[in-house]
Short mmCIF file of C-alpha atoms and ligand atoms in Angstrom, two decimals:
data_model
loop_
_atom_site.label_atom_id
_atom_site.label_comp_id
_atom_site.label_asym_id
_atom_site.label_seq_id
_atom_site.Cartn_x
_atom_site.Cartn_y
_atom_site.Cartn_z
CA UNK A 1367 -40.00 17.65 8.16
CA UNK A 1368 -36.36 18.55 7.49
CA UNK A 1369 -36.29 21.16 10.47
CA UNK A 1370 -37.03 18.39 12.78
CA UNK A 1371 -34.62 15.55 11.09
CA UNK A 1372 -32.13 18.42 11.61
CA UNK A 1373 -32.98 19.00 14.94
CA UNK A 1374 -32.75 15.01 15.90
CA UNK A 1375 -29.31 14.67 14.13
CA UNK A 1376 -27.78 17.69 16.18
CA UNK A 1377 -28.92 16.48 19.33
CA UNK A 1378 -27.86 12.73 18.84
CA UNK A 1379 -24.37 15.11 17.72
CA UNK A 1380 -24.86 17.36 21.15
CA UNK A 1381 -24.95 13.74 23.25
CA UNK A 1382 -21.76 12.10 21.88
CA UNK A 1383 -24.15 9.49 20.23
CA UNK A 1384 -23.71 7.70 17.08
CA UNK A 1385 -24.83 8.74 13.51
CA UNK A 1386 -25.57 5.27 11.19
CA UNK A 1387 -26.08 4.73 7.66
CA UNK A 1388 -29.98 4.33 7.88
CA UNK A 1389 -30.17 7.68 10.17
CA UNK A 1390 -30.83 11.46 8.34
CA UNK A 1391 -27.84 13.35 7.71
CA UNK A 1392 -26.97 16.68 6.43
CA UNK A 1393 -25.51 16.53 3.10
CA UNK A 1394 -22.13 18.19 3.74
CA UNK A 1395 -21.68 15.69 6.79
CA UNK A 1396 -22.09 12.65 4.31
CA UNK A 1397 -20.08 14.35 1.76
CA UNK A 1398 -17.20 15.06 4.18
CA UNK A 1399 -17.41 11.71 5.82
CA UNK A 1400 -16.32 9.83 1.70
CA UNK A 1401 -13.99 12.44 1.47
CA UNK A 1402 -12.22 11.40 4.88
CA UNK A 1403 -12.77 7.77 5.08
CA UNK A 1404 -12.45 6.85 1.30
CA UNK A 1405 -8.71 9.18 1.54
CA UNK A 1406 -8.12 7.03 4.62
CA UNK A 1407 -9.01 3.79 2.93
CA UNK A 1408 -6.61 4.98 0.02
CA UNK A 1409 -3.96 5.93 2.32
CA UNK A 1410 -4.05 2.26 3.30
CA UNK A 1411 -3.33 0.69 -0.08
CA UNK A 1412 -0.89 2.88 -1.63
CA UNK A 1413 0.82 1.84 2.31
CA UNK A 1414 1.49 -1.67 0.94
CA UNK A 1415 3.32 -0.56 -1.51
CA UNK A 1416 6.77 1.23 -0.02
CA UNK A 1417 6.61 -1.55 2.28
CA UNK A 1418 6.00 -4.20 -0.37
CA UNK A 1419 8.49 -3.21 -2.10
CA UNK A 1420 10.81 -5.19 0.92
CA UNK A 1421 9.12 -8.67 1.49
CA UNK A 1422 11.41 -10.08 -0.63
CA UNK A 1423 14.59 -8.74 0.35
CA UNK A 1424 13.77 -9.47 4.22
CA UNK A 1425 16.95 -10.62 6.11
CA UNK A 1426 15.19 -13.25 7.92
CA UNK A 1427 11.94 -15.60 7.25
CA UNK A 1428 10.87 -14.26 10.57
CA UNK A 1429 11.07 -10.71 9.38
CA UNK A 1430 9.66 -11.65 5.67
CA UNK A 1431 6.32 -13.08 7.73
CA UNK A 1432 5.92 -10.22 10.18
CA UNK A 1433 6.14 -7.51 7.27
CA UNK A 1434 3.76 -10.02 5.18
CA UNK A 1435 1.13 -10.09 7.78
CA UNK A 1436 1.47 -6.42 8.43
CA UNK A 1437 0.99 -5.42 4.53
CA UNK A 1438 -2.34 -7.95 4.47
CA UNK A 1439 -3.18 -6.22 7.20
CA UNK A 1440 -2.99 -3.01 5.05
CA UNK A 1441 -5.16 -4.33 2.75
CA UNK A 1442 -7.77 -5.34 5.15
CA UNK A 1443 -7.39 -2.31 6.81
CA UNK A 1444 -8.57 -0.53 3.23
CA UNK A 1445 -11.19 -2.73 2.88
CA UNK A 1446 -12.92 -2.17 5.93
CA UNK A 1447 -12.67 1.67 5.10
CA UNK A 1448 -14.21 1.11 1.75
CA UNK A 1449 -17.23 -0.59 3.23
CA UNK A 1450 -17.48 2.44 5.69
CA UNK A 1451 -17.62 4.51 2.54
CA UNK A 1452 -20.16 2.59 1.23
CA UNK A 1453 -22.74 2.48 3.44
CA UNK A 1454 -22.49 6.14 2.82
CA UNK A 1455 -23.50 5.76 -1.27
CA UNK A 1456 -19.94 5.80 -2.45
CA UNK A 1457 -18.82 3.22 -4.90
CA UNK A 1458 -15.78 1.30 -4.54
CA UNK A 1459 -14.76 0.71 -7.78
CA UNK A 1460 -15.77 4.64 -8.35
CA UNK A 1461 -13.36 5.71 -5.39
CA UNK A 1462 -10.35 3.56 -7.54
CA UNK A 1463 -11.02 5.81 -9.98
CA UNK A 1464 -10.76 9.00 -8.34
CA UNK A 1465 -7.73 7.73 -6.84
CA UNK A 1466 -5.86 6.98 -10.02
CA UNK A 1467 -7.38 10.05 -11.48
CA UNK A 1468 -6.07 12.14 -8.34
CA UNK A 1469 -9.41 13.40 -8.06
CA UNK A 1470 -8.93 12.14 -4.16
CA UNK A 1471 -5.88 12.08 -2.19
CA UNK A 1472 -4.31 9.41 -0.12
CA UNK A 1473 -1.50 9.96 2.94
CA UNK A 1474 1.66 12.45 1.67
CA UNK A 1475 3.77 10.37 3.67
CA UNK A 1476 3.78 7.58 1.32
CA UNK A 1477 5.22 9.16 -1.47
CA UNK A 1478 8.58 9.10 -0.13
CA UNK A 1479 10.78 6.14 -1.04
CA UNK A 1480 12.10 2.76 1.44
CA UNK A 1481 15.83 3.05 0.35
CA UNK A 1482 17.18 0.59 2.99
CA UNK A 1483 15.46 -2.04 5.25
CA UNK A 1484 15.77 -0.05 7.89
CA UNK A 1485 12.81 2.17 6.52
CA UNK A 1486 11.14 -0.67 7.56
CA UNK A 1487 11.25 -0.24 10.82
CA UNK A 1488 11.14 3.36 10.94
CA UNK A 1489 7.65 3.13 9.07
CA UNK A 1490 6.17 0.79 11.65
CA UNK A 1491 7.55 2.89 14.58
CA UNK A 1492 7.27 6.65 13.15
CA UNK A 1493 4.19 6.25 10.29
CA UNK A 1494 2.20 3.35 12.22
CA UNK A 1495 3.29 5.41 15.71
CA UNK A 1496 1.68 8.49 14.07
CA UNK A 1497 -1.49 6.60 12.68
CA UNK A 1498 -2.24 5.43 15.88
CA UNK A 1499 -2.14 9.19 17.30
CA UNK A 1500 -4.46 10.14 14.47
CA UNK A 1501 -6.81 6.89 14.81
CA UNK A 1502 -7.30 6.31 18.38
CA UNK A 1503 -9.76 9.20 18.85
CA UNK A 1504 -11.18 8.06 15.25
CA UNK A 1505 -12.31 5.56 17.60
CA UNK A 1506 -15.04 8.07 18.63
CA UNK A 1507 -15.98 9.41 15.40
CA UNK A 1508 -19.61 10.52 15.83
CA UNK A 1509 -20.98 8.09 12.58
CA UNK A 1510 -21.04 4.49 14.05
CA UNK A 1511 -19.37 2.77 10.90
CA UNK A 1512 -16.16 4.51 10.59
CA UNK A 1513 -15.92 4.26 14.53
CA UNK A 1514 -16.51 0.84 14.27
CA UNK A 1515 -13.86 -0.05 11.73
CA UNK A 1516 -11.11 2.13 13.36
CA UNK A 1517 -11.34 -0.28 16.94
CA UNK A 1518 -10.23 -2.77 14.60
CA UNK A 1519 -7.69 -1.08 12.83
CA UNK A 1520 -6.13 0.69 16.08
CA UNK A 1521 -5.82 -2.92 17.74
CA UNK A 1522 -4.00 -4.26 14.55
CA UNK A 1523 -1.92 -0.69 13.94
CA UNK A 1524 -0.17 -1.32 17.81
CA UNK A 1525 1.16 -4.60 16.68
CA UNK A 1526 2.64 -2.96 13.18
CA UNK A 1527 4.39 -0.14 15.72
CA UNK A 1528 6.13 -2.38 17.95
CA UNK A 1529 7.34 -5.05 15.60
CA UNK A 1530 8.73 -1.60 14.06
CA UNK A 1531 10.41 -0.78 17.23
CA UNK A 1532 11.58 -3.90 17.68
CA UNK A 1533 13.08 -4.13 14.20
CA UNK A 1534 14.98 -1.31 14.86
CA UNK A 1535 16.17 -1.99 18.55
CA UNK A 1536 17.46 -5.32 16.81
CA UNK A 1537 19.41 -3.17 14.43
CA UNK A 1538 20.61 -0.22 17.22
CA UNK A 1539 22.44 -3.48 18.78
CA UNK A 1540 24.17 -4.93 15.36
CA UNK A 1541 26.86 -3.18 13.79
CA UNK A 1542 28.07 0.65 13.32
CA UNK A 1543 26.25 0.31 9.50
CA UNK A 1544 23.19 -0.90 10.93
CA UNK A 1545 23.20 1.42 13.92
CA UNK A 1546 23.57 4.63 10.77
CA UNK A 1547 21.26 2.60 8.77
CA UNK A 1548 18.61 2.93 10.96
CA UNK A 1549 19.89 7.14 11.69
CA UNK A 1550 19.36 7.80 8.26
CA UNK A 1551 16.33 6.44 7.87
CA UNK A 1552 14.81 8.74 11.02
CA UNK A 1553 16.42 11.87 9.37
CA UNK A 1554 14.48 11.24 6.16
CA UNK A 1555 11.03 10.02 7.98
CA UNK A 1556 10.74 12.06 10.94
CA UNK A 1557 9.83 15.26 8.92
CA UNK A 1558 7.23 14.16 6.96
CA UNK A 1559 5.76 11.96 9.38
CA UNK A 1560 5.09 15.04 11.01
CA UNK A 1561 2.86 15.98 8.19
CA UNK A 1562 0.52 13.70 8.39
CA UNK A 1563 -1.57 15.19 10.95
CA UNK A 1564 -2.67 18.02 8.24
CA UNK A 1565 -1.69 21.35 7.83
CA UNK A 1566 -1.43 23.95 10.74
CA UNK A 1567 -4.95 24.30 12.22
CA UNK A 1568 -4.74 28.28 10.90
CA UNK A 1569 -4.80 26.66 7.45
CA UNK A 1570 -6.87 23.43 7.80
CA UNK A 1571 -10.61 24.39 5.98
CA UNK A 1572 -12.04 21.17 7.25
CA UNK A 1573 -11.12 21.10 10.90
CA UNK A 1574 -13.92 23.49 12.25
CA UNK A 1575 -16.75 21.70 10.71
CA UNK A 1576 -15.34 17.91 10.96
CA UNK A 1577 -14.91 18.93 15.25
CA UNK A 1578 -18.51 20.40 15.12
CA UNK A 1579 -19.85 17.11 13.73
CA UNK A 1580 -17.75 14.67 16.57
CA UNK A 1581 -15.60 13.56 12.86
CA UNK A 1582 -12.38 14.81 14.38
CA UNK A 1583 -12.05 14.86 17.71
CA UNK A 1584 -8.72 16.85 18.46
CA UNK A 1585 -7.20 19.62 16.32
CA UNK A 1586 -4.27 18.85 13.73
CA UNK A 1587 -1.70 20.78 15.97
CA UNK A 1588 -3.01 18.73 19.06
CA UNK A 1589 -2.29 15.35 17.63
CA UNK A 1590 0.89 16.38 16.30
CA UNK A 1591 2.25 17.57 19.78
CA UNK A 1592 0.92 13.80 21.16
CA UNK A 1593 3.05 12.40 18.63
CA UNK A 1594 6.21 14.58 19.06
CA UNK A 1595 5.67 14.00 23.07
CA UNK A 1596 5.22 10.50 22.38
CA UNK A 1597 8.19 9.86 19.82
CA UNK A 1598 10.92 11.80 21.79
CA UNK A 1599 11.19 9.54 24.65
CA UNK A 1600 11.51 6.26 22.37
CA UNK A 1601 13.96 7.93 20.06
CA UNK A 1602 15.92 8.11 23.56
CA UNK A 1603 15.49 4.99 24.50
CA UNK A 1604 16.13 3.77 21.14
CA UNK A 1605 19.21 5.55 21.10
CA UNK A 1606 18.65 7.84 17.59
CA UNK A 1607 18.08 11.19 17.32
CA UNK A 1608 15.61 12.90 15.63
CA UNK A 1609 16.80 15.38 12.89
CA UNK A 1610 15.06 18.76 14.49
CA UNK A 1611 17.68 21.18 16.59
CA UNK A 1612 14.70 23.33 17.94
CA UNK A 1613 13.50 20.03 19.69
CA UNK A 1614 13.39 20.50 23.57
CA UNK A 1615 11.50 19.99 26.52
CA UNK A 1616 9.66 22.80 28.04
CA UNK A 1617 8.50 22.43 31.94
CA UNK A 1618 6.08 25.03 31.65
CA UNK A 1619 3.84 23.03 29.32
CA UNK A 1620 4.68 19.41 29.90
CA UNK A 1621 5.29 19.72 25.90
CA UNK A 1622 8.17 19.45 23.34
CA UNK A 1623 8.83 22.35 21.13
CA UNK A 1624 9.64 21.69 17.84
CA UNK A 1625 11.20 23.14 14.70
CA UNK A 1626 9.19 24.77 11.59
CA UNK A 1627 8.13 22.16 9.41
CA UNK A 1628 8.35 22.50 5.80
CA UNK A 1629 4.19 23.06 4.68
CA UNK A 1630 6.07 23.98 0.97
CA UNK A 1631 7.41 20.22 0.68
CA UNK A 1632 3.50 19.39 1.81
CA UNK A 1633 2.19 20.92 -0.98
CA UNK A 1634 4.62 20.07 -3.63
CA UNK A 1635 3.70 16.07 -2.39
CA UNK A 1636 -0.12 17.06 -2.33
CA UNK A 1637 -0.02 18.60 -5.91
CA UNK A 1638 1.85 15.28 -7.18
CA UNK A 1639 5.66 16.85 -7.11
CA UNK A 1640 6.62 14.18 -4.47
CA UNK A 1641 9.34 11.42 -4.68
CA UNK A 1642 7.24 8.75 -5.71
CA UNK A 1643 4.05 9.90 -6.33
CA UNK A 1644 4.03 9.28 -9.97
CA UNK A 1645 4.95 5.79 -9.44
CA UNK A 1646 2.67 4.83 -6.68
CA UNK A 1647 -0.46 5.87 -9.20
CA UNK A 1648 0.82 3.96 -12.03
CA UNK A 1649 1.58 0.91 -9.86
CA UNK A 1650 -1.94 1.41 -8.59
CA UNK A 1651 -3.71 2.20 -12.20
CA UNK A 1652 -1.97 -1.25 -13.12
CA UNK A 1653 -3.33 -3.48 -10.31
CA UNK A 1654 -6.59 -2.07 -11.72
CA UNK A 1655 -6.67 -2.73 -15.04
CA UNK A 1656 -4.47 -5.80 -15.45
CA UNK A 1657 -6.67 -7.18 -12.96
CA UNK A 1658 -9.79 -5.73 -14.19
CA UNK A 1659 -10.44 -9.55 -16.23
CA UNK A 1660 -11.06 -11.04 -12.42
CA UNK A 1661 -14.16 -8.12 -11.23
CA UNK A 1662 -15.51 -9.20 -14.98
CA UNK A 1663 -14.95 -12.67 -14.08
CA UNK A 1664 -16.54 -12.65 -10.80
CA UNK A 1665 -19.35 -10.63 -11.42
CA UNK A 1666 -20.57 -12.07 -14.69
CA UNK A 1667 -20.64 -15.46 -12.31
CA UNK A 1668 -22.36 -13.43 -9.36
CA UNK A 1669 -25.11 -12.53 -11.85
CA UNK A 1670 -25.59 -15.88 -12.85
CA UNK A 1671 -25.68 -17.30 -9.41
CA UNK A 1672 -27.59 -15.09 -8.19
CA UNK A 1673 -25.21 -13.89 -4.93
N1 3HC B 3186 -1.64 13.80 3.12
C1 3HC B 3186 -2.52 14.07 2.13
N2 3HC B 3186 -3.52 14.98 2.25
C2 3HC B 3186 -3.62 15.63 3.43
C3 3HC B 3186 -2.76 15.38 4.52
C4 3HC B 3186 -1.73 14.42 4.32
N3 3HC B 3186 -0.85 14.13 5.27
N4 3HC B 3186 -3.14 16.17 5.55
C5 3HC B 3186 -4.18 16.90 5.12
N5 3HC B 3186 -4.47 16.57 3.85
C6 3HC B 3186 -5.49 17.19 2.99
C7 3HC B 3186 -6.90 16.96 3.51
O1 3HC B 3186 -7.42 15.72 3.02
C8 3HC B 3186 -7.61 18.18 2.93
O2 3HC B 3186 -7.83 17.97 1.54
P1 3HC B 3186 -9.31 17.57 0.99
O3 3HC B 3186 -10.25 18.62 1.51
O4 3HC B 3186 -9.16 17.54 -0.49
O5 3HC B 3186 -9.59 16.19 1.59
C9 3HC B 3186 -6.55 19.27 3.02
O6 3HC B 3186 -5.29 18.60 3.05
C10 3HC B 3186 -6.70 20.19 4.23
O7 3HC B 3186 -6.54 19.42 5.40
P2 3HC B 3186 -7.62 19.49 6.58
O8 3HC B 3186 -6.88 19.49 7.88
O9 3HC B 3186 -8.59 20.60 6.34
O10 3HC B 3186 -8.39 18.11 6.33
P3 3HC B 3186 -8.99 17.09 7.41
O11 3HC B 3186 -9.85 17.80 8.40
O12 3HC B 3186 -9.57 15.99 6.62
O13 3HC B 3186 -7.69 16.55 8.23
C11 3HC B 3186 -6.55 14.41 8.30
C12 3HC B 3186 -6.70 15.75 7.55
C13 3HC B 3186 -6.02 14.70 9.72
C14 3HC B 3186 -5.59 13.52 7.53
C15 3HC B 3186 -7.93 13.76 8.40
O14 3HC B 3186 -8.48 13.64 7.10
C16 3HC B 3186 -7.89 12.37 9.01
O15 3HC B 3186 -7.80 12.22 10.21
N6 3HC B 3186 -8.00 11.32 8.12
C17 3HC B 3186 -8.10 9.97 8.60
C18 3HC B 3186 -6.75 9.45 8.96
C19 3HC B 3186 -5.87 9.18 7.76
O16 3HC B 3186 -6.23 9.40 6.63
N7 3HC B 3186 -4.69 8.68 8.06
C20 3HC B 3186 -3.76 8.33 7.02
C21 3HC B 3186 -2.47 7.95 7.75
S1 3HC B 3186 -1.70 6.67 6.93
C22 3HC B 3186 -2.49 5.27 7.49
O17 3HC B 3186 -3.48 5.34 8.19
C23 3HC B 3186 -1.92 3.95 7.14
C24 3HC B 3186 -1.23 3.38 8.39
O18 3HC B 3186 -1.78 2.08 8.54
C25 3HC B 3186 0.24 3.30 8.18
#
């Protein structure tokens, strides 16, 4: 009876084991589970589009292939999260909608606009650097297809950070315009890459639950310091600074200290009052229904063939 299925699921919790789609689950962990993965698969697709928005005004054919592959890899990336969210019950098509109806949300940090190339490498060090953060321990997510898809993903996301850093190091080495080219960009990403960890842990309503089910791993606040830890060193080496004059060292903890981040700009982008937000949802309600003629298409032959 349900006692016992409950029972078996929090033990196979309790051991670190793996939940999959043909096992019991409590509703609320199913629930949850769409609302993170299909928000991560839309985070993914609205991604192509800042970075899109540069493949043809790459400086090099070298450059124009890397940031190709890297925004196909975008789109697989989505795609594998989609068929996570499926084997829960969702519906693709159905998840489209509640994107384009903002009925679901995707990453904050792509509503802010790629105003020179150089945002192109600041995304694949400082977004992709911070994705990784978040995804690694993903990697360990207590149900088996979301853990599955994000080994993939992480392996891919490593290449997308250091042809970033790369990009950039190229630039640091060019001329005094490309050297503040790639500045500027920093001081306009570092911020709200910072915000895409979530919202302090004080305010984050999912956190407790998603940790007590093995969804998320470490706390928002945790993954944030990695990042911060993580970034400060390469923004040395790279030879920018990062646009926060509370940022230091501190020997006691082994940790950076960082400035107050703005959680009013957070929720002016997560209620729609971003840079770009309005424009990434039409671009995305118009991939939809100009190509809604090729779903038709295919499926009317699918039913026919019988596939
Ligand atoms: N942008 C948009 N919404 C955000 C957000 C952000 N940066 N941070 C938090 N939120 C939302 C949450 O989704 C939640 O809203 P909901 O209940 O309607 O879903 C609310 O703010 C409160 O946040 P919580 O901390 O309670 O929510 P979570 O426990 O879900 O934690 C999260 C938020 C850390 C983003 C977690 O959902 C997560 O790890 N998601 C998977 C990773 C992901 O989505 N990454 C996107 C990065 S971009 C990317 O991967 C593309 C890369 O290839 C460049």
């Amino acid at each position: 009876d349900e006692a016992d299925l409950q029972r078996h699921f929090d033990a196979v919790i309790a051991a670190e084991h793996r939940i999959e789609p043909r096992d019991w689950m409590p509703d609320g962990y199913r629930r949850t589970l769409i609302r993170q993965i299909a928000q991560h698969a839309h985070s993914e697709i609205i991604g192509m589009q800042p970075e899109g928005d540069w493949l043809l005004a790459a400086p090099s054919l070298r450059r124009k292939a890397i940031l190709l592959a890297k925004v196909q890899d975008e789109a697989g990336h989505g795609m594998y999260l989609y068929s996570a969210a499926e084997t829960l019950g969702a519906d693709r098509a159905d998840l489209t909608d509640k994107l384009i109806e903002r009925k679901q949300k995707y990453s904050s940090i792509f509503n802010y606009p790629t105003l020179t190339y150089a945002d192109v490498g600041v995304i694949g060090w400082l977004v992709d650097g911070a994705a990784i953060c978040n995804q690694v321990p993903l990697c360990r997510s207590s149900y088996g297809p979301y853990a599955r898809a994000m080994i993939r993903i992480c392996k891919e996301e490593s290449f997308h950070q250091r042809q970033g850093y790369e990009l950039l190091m190229t630039m640091m080495r060019g001329t005094p315009e490309q050297r503040a080219m790639v500045q500027d960009a920093v001081d306009r990403w570092w911020w709200p890459s910072l915000m895409m960890f979530g919202p302090p842990d004080a305010d984050s309503p999912n956190s407790a639950q998603s940790m007590a089910w093995g969804i998320k791993r470490h706390s928002n606040d945790e993954l944030r310091q990695r990042y911060v830890d993580m970034s400060v060193p390469q923004a040395e080496v790279l030879g920018v600074t990062l646009p926060d004059p509370d940022l230091e060292y501190d020997p006691a903890t082994g940790h950076h200290r960082f400035g107050a981040i703005d959680w009013d700009e957070f929720q002016r982008v997560l209620a729609g009052d971003g840079p770009a937000n309005a424009e990434r949802i039409r671009r995305r309600r118009a991939a939809r229904d100009d190509n809604a003629w090729v779903v038709e298409a295919a499926t009317a032959y699918a039913s026919k063939h019988g596939s």
